[in-house]
PDB file of C-alpha atoms in Angstrom:
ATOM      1  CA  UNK A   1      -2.625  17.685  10.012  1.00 47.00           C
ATOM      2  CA  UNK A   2       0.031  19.791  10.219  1.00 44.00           C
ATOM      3  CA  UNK A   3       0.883  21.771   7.174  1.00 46.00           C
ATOM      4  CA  UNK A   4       4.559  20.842   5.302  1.00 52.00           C
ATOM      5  CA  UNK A   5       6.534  22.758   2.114  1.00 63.00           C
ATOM      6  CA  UNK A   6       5.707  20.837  -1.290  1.00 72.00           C
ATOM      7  CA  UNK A   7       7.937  18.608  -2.171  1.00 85.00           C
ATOM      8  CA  UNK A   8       9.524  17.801  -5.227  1.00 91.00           C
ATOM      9  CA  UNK A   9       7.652  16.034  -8.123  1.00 94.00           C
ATOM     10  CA  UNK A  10       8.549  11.962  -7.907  1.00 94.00           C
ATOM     11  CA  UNK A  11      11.068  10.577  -9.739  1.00 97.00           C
ATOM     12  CA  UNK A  12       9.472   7.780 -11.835  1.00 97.00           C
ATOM     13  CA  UNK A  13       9.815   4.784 -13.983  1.00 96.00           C
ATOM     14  CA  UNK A  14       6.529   5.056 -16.851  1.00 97.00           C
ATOM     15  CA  UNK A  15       6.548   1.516 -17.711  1.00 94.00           C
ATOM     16  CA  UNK A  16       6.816  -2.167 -16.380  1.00 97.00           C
ATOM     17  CA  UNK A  17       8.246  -4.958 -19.118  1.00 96.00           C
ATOM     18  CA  UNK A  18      11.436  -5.847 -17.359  1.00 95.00           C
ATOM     19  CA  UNK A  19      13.651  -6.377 -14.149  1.00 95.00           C
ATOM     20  CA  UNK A  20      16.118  -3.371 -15.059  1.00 96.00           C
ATOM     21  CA  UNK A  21      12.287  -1.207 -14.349  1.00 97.00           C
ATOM     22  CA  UNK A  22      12.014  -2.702 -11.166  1.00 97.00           C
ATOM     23  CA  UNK A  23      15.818  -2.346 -10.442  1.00 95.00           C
ATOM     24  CA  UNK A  24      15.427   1.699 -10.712  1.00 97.00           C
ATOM     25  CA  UNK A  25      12.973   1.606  -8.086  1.00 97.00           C
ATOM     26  CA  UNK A  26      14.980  -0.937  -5.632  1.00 95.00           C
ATOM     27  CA  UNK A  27      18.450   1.005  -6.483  1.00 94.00           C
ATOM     28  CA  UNK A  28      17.013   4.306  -5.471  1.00 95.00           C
ATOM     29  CA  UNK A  29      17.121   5.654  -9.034  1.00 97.00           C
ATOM     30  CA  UNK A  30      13.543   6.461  -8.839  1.00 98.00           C
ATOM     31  CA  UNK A  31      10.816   7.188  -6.133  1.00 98.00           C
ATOM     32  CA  UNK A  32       8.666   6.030  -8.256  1.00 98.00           C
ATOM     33  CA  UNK A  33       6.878   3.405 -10.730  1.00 98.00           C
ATOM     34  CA  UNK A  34       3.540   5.374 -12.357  1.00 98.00           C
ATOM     35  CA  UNK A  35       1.810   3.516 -14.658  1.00 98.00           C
ATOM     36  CA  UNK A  36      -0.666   6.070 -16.301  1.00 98.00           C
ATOM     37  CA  UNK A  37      -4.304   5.473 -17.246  1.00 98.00           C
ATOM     38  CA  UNK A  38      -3.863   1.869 -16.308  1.00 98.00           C
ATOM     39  CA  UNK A  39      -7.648   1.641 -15.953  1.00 98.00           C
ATOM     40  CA  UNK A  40     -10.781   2.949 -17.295  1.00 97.00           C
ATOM     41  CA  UNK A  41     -13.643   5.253 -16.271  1.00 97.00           C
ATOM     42  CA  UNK A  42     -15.968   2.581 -15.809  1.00 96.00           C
ATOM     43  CA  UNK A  43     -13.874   0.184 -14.879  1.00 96.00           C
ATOM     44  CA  UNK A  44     -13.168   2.290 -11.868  1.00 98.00           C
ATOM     45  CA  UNK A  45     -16.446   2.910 -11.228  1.00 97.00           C
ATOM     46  CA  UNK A  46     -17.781  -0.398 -10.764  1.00 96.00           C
ATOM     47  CA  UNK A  47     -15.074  -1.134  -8.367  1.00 97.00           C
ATOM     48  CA  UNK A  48     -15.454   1.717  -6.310  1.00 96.00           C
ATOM     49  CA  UNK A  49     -18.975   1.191  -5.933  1.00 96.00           C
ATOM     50  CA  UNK A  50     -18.223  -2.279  -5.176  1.00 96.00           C
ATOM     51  CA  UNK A  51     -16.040  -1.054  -2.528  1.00 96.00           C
ATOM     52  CA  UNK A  52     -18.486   1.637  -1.356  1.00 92.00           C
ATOM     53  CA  UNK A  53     -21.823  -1.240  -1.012  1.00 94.00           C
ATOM     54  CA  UNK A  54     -19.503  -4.417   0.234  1.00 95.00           C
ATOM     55  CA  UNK A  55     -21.033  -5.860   3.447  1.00 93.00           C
ATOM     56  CA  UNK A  56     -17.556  -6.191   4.743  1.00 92.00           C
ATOM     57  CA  UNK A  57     -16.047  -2.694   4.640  1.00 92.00           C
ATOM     58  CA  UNK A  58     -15.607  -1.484   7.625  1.00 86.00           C
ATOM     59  CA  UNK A  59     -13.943   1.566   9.183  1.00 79.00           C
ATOM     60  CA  UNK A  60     -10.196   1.726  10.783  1.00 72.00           C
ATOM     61  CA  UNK A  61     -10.396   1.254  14.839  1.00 64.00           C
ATOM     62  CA  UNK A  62      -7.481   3.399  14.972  1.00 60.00           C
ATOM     63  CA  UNK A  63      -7.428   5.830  11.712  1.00 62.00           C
ATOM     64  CA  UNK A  64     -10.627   8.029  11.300  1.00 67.00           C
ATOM     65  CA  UNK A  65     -11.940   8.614   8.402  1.00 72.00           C
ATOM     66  CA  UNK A  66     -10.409   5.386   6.544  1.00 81.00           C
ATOM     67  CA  UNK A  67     -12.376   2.904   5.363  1.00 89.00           C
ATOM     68  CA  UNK A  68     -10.919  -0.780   4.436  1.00 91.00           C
ATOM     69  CA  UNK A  69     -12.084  -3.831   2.699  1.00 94.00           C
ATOM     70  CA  UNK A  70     -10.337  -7.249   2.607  1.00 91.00           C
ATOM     71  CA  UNK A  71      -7.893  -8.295   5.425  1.00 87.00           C
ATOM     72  CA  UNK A  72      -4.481  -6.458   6.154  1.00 84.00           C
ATOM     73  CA  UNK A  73      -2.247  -8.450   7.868  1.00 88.00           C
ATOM     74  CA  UNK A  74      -0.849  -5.843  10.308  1.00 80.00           C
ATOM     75  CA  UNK A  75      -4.149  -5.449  11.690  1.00 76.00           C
ATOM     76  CA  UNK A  76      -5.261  -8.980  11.856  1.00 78.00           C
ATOM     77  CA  UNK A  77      -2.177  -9.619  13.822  1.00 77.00           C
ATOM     78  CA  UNK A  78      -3.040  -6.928  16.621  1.00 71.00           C
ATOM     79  CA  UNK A  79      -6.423  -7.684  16.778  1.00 69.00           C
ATOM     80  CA  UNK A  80      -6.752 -11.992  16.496  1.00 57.00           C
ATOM     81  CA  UNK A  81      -4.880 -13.102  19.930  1.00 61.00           C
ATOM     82  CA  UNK A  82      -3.430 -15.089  17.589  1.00 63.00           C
ATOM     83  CA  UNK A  83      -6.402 -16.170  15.821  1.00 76.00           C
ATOM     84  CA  UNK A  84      -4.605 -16.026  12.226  1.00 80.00           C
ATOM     85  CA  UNK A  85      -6.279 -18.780  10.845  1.00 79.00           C
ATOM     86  CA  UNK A  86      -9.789 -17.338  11.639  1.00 81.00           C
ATOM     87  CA  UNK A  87      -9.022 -14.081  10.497  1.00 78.00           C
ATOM     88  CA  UNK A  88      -8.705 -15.466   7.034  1.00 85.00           C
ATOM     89  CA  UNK A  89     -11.188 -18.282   7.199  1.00 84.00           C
ATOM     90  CA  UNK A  90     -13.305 -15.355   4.684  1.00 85.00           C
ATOM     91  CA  UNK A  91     -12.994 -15.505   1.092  1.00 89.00           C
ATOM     92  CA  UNK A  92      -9.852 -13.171  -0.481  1.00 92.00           C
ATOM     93  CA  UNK A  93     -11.664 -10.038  -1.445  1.00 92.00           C
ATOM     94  CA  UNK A  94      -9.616 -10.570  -4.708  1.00 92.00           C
ATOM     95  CA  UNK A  95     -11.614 -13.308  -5.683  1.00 93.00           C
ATOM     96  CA  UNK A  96     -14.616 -11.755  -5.786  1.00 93.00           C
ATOM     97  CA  UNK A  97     -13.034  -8.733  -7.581  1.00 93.00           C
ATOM     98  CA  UNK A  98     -12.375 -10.309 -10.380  1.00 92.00           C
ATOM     99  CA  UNK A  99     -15.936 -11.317 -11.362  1.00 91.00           C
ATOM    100  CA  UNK A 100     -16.061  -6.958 -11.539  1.00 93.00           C
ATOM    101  CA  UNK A 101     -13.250  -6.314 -13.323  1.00 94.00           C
ATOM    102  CA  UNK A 102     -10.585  -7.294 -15.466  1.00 91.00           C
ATOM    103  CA  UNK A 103      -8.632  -4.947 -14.430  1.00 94.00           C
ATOM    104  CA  UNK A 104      -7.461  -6.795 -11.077  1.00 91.00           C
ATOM    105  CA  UNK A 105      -5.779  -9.656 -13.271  1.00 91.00           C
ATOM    106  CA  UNK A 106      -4.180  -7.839 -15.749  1.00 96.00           C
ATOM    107  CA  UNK A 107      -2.411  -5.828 -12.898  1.00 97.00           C
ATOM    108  CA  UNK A 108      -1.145  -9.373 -11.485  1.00 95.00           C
ATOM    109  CA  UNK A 109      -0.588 -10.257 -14.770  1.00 96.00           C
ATOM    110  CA  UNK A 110       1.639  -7.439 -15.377  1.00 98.00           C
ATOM    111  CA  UNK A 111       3.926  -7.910 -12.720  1.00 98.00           C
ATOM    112  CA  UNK A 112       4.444 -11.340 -13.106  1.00 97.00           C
ATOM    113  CA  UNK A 113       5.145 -11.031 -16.152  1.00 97.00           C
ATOM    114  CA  UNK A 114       7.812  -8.088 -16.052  1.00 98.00           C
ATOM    115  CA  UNK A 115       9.453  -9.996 -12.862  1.00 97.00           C
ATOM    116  CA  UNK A 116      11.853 -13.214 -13.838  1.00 95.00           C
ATOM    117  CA  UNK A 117      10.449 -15.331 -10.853  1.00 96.00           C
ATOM    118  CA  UNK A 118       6.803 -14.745 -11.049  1.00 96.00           C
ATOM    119  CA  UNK A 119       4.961 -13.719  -7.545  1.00 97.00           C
ATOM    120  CA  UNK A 120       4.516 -16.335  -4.513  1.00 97.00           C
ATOM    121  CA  UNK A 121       1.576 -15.408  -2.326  1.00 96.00           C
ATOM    122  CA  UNK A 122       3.085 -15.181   1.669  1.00 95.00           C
ATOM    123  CA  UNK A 123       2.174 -17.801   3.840  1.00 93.00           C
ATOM    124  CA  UNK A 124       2.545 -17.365   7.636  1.00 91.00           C
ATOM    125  CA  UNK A 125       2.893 -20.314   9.727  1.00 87.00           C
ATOM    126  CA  UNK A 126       0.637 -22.271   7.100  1.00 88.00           C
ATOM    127  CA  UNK A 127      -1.774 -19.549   6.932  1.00 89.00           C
ATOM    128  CA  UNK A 128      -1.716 -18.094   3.604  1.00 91.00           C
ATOM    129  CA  UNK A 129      -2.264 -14.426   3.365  1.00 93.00           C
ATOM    130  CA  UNK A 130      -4.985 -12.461   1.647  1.00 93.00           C
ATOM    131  CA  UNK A 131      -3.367 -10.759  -1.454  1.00 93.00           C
ATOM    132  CA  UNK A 132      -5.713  -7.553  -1.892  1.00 93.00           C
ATOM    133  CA  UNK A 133      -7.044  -4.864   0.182  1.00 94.00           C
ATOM    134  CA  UNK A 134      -9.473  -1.565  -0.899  1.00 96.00           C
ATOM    135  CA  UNK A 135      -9.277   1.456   0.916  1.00 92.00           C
ATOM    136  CA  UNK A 136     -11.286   4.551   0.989  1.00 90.00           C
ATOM    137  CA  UNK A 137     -10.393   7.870   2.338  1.00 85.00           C
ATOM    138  CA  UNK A 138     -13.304  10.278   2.891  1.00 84.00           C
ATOM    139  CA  UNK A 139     -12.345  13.815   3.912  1.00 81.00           C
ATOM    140  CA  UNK A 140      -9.451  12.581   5.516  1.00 73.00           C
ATOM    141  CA  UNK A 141      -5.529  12.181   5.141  1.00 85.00           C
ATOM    142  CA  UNK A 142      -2.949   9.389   6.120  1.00 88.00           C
ATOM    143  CA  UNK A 143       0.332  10.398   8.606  1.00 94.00           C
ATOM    144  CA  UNK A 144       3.372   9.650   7.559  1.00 97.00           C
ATOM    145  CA  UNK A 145       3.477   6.233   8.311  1.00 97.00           C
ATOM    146  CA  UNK A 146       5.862   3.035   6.982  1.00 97.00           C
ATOM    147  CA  UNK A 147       4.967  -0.479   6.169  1.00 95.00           C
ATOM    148  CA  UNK A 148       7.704  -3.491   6.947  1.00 95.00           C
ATOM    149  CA  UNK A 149       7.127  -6.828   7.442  1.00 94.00           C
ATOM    150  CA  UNK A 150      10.679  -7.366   8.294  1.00 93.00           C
ATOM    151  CA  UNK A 151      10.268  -4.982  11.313  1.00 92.00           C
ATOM    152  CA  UNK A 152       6.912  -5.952  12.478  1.00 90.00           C
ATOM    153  CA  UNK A 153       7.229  -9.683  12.130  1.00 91.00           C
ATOM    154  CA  UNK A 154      10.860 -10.052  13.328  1.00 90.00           C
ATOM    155  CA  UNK A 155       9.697 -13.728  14.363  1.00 91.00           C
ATOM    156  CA  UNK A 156       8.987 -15.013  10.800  1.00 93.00           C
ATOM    157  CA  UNK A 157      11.887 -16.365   8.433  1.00 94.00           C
ATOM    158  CA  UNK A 158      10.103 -15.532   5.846  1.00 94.00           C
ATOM    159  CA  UNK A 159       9.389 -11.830   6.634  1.00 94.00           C
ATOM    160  CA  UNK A 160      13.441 -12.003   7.574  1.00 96.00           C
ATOM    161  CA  UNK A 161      14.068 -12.179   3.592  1.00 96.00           C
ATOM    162  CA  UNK A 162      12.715  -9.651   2.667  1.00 97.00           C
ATOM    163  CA  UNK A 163      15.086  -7.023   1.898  1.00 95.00           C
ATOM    164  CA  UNK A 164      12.511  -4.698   0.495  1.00 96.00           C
ATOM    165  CA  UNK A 165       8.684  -3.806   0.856  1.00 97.00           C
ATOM    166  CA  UNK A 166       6.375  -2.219  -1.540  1.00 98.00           C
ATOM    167  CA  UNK A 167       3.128  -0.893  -2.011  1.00 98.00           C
ATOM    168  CA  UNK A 168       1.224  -1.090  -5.168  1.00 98.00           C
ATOM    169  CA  UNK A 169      -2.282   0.974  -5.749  1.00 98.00           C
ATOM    170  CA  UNK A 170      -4.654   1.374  -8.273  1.00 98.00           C
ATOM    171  CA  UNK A 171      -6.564   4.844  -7.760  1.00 98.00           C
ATOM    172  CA  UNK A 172      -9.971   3.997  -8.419  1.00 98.00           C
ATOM    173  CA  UNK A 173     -11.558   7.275  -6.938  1.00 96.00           C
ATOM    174  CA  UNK A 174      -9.194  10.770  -6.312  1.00 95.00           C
ATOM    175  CA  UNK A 175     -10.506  14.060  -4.443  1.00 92.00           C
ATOM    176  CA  UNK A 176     -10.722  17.030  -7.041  1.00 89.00           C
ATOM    177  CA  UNK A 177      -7.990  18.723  -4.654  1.00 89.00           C
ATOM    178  CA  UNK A 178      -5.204  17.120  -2.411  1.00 90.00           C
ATOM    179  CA  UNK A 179      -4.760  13.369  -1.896  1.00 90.00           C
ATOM    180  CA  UNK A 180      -1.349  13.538  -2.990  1.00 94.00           C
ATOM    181  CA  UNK A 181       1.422  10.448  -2.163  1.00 96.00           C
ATOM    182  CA  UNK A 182       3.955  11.580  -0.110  1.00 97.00           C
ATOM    183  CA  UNK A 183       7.473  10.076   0.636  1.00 98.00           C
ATOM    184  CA  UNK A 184      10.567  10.375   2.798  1.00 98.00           C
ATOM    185  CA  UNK A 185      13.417   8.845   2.023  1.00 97.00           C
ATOM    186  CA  UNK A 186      14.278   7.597   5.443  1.00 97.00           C
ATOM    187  CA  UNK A 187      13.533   4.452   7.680  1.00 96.00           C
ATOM    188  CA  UNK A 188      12.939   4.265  11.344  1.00 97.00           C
ATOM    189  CA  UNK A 189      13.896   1.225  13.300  1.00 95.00           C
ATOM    190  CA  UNK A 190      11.095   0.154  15.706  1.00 93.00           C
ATOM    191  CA  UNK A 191      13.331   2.435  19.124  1.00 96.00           C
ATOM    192  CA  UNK A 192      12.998   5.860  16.621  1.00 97.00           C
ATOM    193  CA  UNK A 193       9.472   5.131  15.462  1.00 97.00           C
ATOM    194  CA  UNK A 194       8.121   4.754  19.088  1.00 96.00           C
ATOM    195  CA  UNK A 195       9.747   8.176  19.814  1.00 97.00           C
ATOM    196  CA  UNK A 196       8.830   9.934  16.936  1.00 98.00           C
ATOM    197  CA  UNK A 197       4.712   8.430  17.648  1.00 97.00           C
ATOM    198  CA  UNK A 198       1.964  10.864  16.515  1.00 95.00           C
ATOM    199  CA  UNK A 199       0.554  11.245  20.980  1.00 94.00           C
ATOM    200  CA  UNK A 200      -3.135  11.258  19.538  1.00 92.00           C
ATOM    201  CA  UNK A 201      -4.827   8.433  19.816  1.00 87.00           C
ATOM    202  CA  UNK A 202      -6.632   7.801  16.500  1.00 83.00           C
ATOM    203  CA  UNK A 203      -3.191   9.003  14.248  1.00 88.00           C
ATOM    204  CA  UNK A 204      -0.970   6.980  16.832  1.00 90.00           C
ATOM    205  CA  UNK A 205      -0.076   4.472  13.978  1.00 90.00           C
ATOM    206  CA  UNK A 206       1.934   7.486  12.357  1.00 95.00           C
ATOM    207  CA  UNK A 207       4.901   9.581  13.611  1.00 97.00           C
ATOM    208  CA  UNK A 208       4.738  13.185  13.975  1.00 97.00           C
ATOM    209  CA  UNK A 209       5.546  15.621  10.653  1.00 95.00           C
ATOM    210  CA  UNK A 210       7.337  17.902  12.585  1.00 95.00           C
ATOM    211  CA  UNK A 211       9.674  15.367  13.768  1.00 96.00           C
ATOM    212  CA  UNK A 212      10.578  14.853  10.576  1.00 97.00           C
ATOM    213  CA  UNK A 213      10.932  17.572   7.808  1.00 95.00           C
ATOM    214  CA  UNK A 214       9.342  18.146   4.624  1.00 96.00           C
ATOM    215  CA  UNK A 215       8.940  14.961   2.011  1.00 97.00           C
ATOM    216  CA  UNK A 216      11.507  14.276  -0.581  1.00 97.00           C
ATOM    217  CA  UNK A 217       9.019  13.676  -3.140  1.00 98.00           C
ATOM    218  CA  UNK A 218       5.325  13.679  -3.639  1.00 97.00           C
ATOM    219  CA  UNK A 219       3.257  12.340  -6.755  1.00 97.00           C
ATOM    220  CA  UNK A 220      -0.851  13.286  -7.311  1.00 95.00           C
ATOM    221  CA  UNK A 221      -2.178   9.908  -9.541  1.00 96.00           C
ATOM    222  CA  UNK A 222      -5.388  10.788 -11.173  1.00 95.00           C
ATOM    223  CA  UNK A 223      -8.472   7.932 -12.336  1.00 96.00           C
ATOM    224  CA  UNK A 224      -6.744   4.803 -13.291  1.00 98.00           C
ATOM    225  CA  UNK A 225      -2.993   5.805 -12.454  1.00 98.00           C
ATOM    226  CA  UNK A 226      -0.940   2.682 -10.410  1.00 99.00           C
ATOM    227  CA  UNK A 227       1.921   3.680  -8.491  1.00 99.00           C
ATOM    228  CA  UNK A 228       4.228   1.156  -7.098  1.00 99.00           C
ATOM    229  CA  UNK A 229       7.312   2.672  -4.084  1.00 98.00           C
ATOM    230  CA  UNK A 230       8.844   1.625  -1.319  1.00 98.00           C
ATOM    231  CA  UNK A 231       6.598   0.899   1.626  1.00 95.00           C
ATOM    232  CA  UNK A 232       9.881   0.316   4.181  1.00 96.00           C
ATOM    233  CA  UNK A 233      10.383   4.441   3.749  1.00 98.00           C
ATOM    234  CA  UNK A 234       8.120   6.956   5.461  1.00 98.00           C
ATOM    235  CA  UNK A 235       4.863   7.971   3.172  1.00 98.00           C
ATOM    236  CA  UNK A 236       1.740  10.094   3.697  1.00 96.00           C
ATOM    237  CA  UNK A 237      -1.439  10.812   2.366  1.00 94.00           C
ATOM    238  CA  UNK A 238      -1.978  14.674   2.115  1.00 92.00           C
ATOM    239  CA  UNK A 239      -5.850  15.930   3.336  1.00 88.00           C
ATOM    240  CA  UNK A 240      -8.006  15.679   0.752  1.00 86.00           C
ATOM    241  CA  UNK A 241     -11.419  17.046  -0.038  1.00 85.00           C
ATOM    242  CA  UNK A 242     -13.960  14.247  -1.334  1.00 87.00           C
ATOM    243  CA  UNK A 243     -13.021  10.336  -1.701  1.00 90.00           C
ATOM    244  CA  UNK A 244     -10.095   8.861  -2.323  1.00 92.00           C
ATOM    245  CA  UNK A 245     -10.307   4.918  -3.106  1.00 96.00           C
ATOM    246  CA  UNK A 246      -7.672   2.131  -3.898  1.00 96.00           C
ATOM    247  CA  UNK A 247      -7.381  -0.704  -4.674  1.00 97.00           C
ATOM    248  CA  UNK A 248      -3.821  -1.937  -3.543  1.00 96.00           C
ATOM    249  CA  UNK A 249      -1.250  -5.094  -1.990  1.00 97.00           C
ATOM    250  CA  UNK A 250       2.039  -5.288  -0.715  1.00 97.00           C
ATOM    251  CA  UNK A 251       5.062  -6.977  -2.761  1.00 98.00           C
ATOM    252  CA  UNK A 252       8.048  -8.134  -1.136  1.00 98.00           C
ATOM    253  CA  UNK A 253      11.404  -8.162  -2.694  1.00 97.00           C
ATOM    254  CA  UNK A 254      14.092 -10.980  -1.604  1.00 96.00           C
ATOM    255  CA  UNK A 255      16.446 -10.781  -4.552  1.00 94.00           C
ATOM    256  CA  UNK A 256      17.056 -11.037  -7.929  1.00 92.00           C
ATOM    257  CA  UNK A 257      16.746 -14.910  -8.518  1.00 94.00           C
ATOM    258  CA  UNK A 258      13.130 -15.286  -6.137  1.00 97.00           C
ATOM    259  CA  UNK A 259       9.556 -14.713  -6.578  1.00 98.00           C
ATOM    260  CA  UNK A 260       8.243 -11.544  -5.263  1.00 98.00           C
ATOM    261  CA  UNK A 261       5.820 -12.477  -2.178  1.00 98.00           C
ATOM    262  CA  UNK A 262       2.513 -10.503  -2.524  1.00 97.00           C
ATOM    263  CA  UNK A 263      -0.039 -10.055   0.764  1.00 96.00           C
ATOM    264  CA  UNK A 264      -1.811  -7.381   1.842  1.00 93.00           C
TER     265      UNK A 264
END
């Protein structure tokens, strides 16, 4: 990876009650939502090691080092032919999350509750999407990357209303040093990303850091923290030493006066 300046500490929003929180984050006002010490020791424990002995997590074809469990639906789209409905013919990995911890709900909970409309889970041409995904960094980082449904599903009405993507995780597991969350405030249409394309093979889903500058912002969450920003900007995992597990979705913001769509 190569090396960058430290950025400036994140801009956040502490707490979650209302849509005027949420509006910081969507009006630029803040990088940031942190919710500190959101949950316990144990309760991240028994996820992670649920994580760490599932059957079904598997490791990242094209992103060494990082491990996933549950379906993201970036990947299943690349990988199916077309095949959605197989891909999530499996059980939501949220379901059987919630018979380990309480913790899982009460983050739902918490968001519907402190958004007007509630949360609609995204459907794609019938198929409804899996609204969870764990993933587990060993030794490794994450290049600056983004996440937009908007962009990558052009096709979709429904991924055409969203007007803003974000990325909520619950650090379950953080490396004693590094594992920061990184962010740019910039967005690359699908023409600059291609250019700007990390050449290697296995960090080809990223763009290159020198093509881009030093972050805006960075944030290090410790056991328990959830941090909620905007996916549809460049972010980055620094390299860490030791495991670094989340738990974590996607939300998808279409206005004021609709649901949020969650997926992962």
């Amino acid at each position: 990876m190569v090396g960058s300046l430290r950025a400036e500490p994140a801009r956040v929003v502490s707490d979650l009650r209302r849509l005027a929180d949420w509006k910081q984050l969507f009006d630029g006002r803040v990088d940031a939502i942190h919710l500190t010490a959101f949950a316990g020791p144990k309760e991240c424990t028994e996820l992670v090691k649920f994580i760490a002995t599932h059957p079904r997590t598997v490791g990242y074809d094209n992103a060494r080092g990082i491990l996933r469990l549950g379906n993201s639906f970036s990947d299943v789209r690349k990988s199916t032919s077309g095949n959605i409905a197989g891909a999530y013919a499996s059980v939501d990995i949220v379901e059987e999350a919630l018979g380990v911890s309480k913790v899982i709900s009460q983050l739902l909970g918490v968001i519907t509750a402190s958004w007007p409309y509630g949360l609609e889970t995204y459907s794609y041409r019938g198929v409804v999407l899996h609204r969870a995904i764990a993933r587990r960094i060993i030794g490794a980082h994450a290049e600056p990357h983004d996440d937009n449904i908007s962009k990558e599903v052009c096709e979709d009405a429904v991924a055409l209303t969203v007007k803003c993507q974000l990325g909520v995780n619950l650090y379950l597991e953080m490396p004693e040093m590094g594992g920061e969350l990184e962010g740019w405030h910039r967005q690359l249409n699908a023409e600059e990303y291609d250019r700007l394309r990390n050449p290697e093979p296995d960090l080809a889903y990223g763009v290159r850091r020198d093509a881009i500058g030093n972050p805006d912002w960075e944030i290090r969450p410790v056991l328990g923290d959830v941090i909620i920003f905007k996916n549809t900007e460049l972010h980055a995992i620094r390299q860490g030493e030791g495991s670094r597990t989340t738990w974590g979705f996607f939300l998808g913001y279409r206005g004021d006066e609709k649901p949020l769509l969650v997926w992962s």
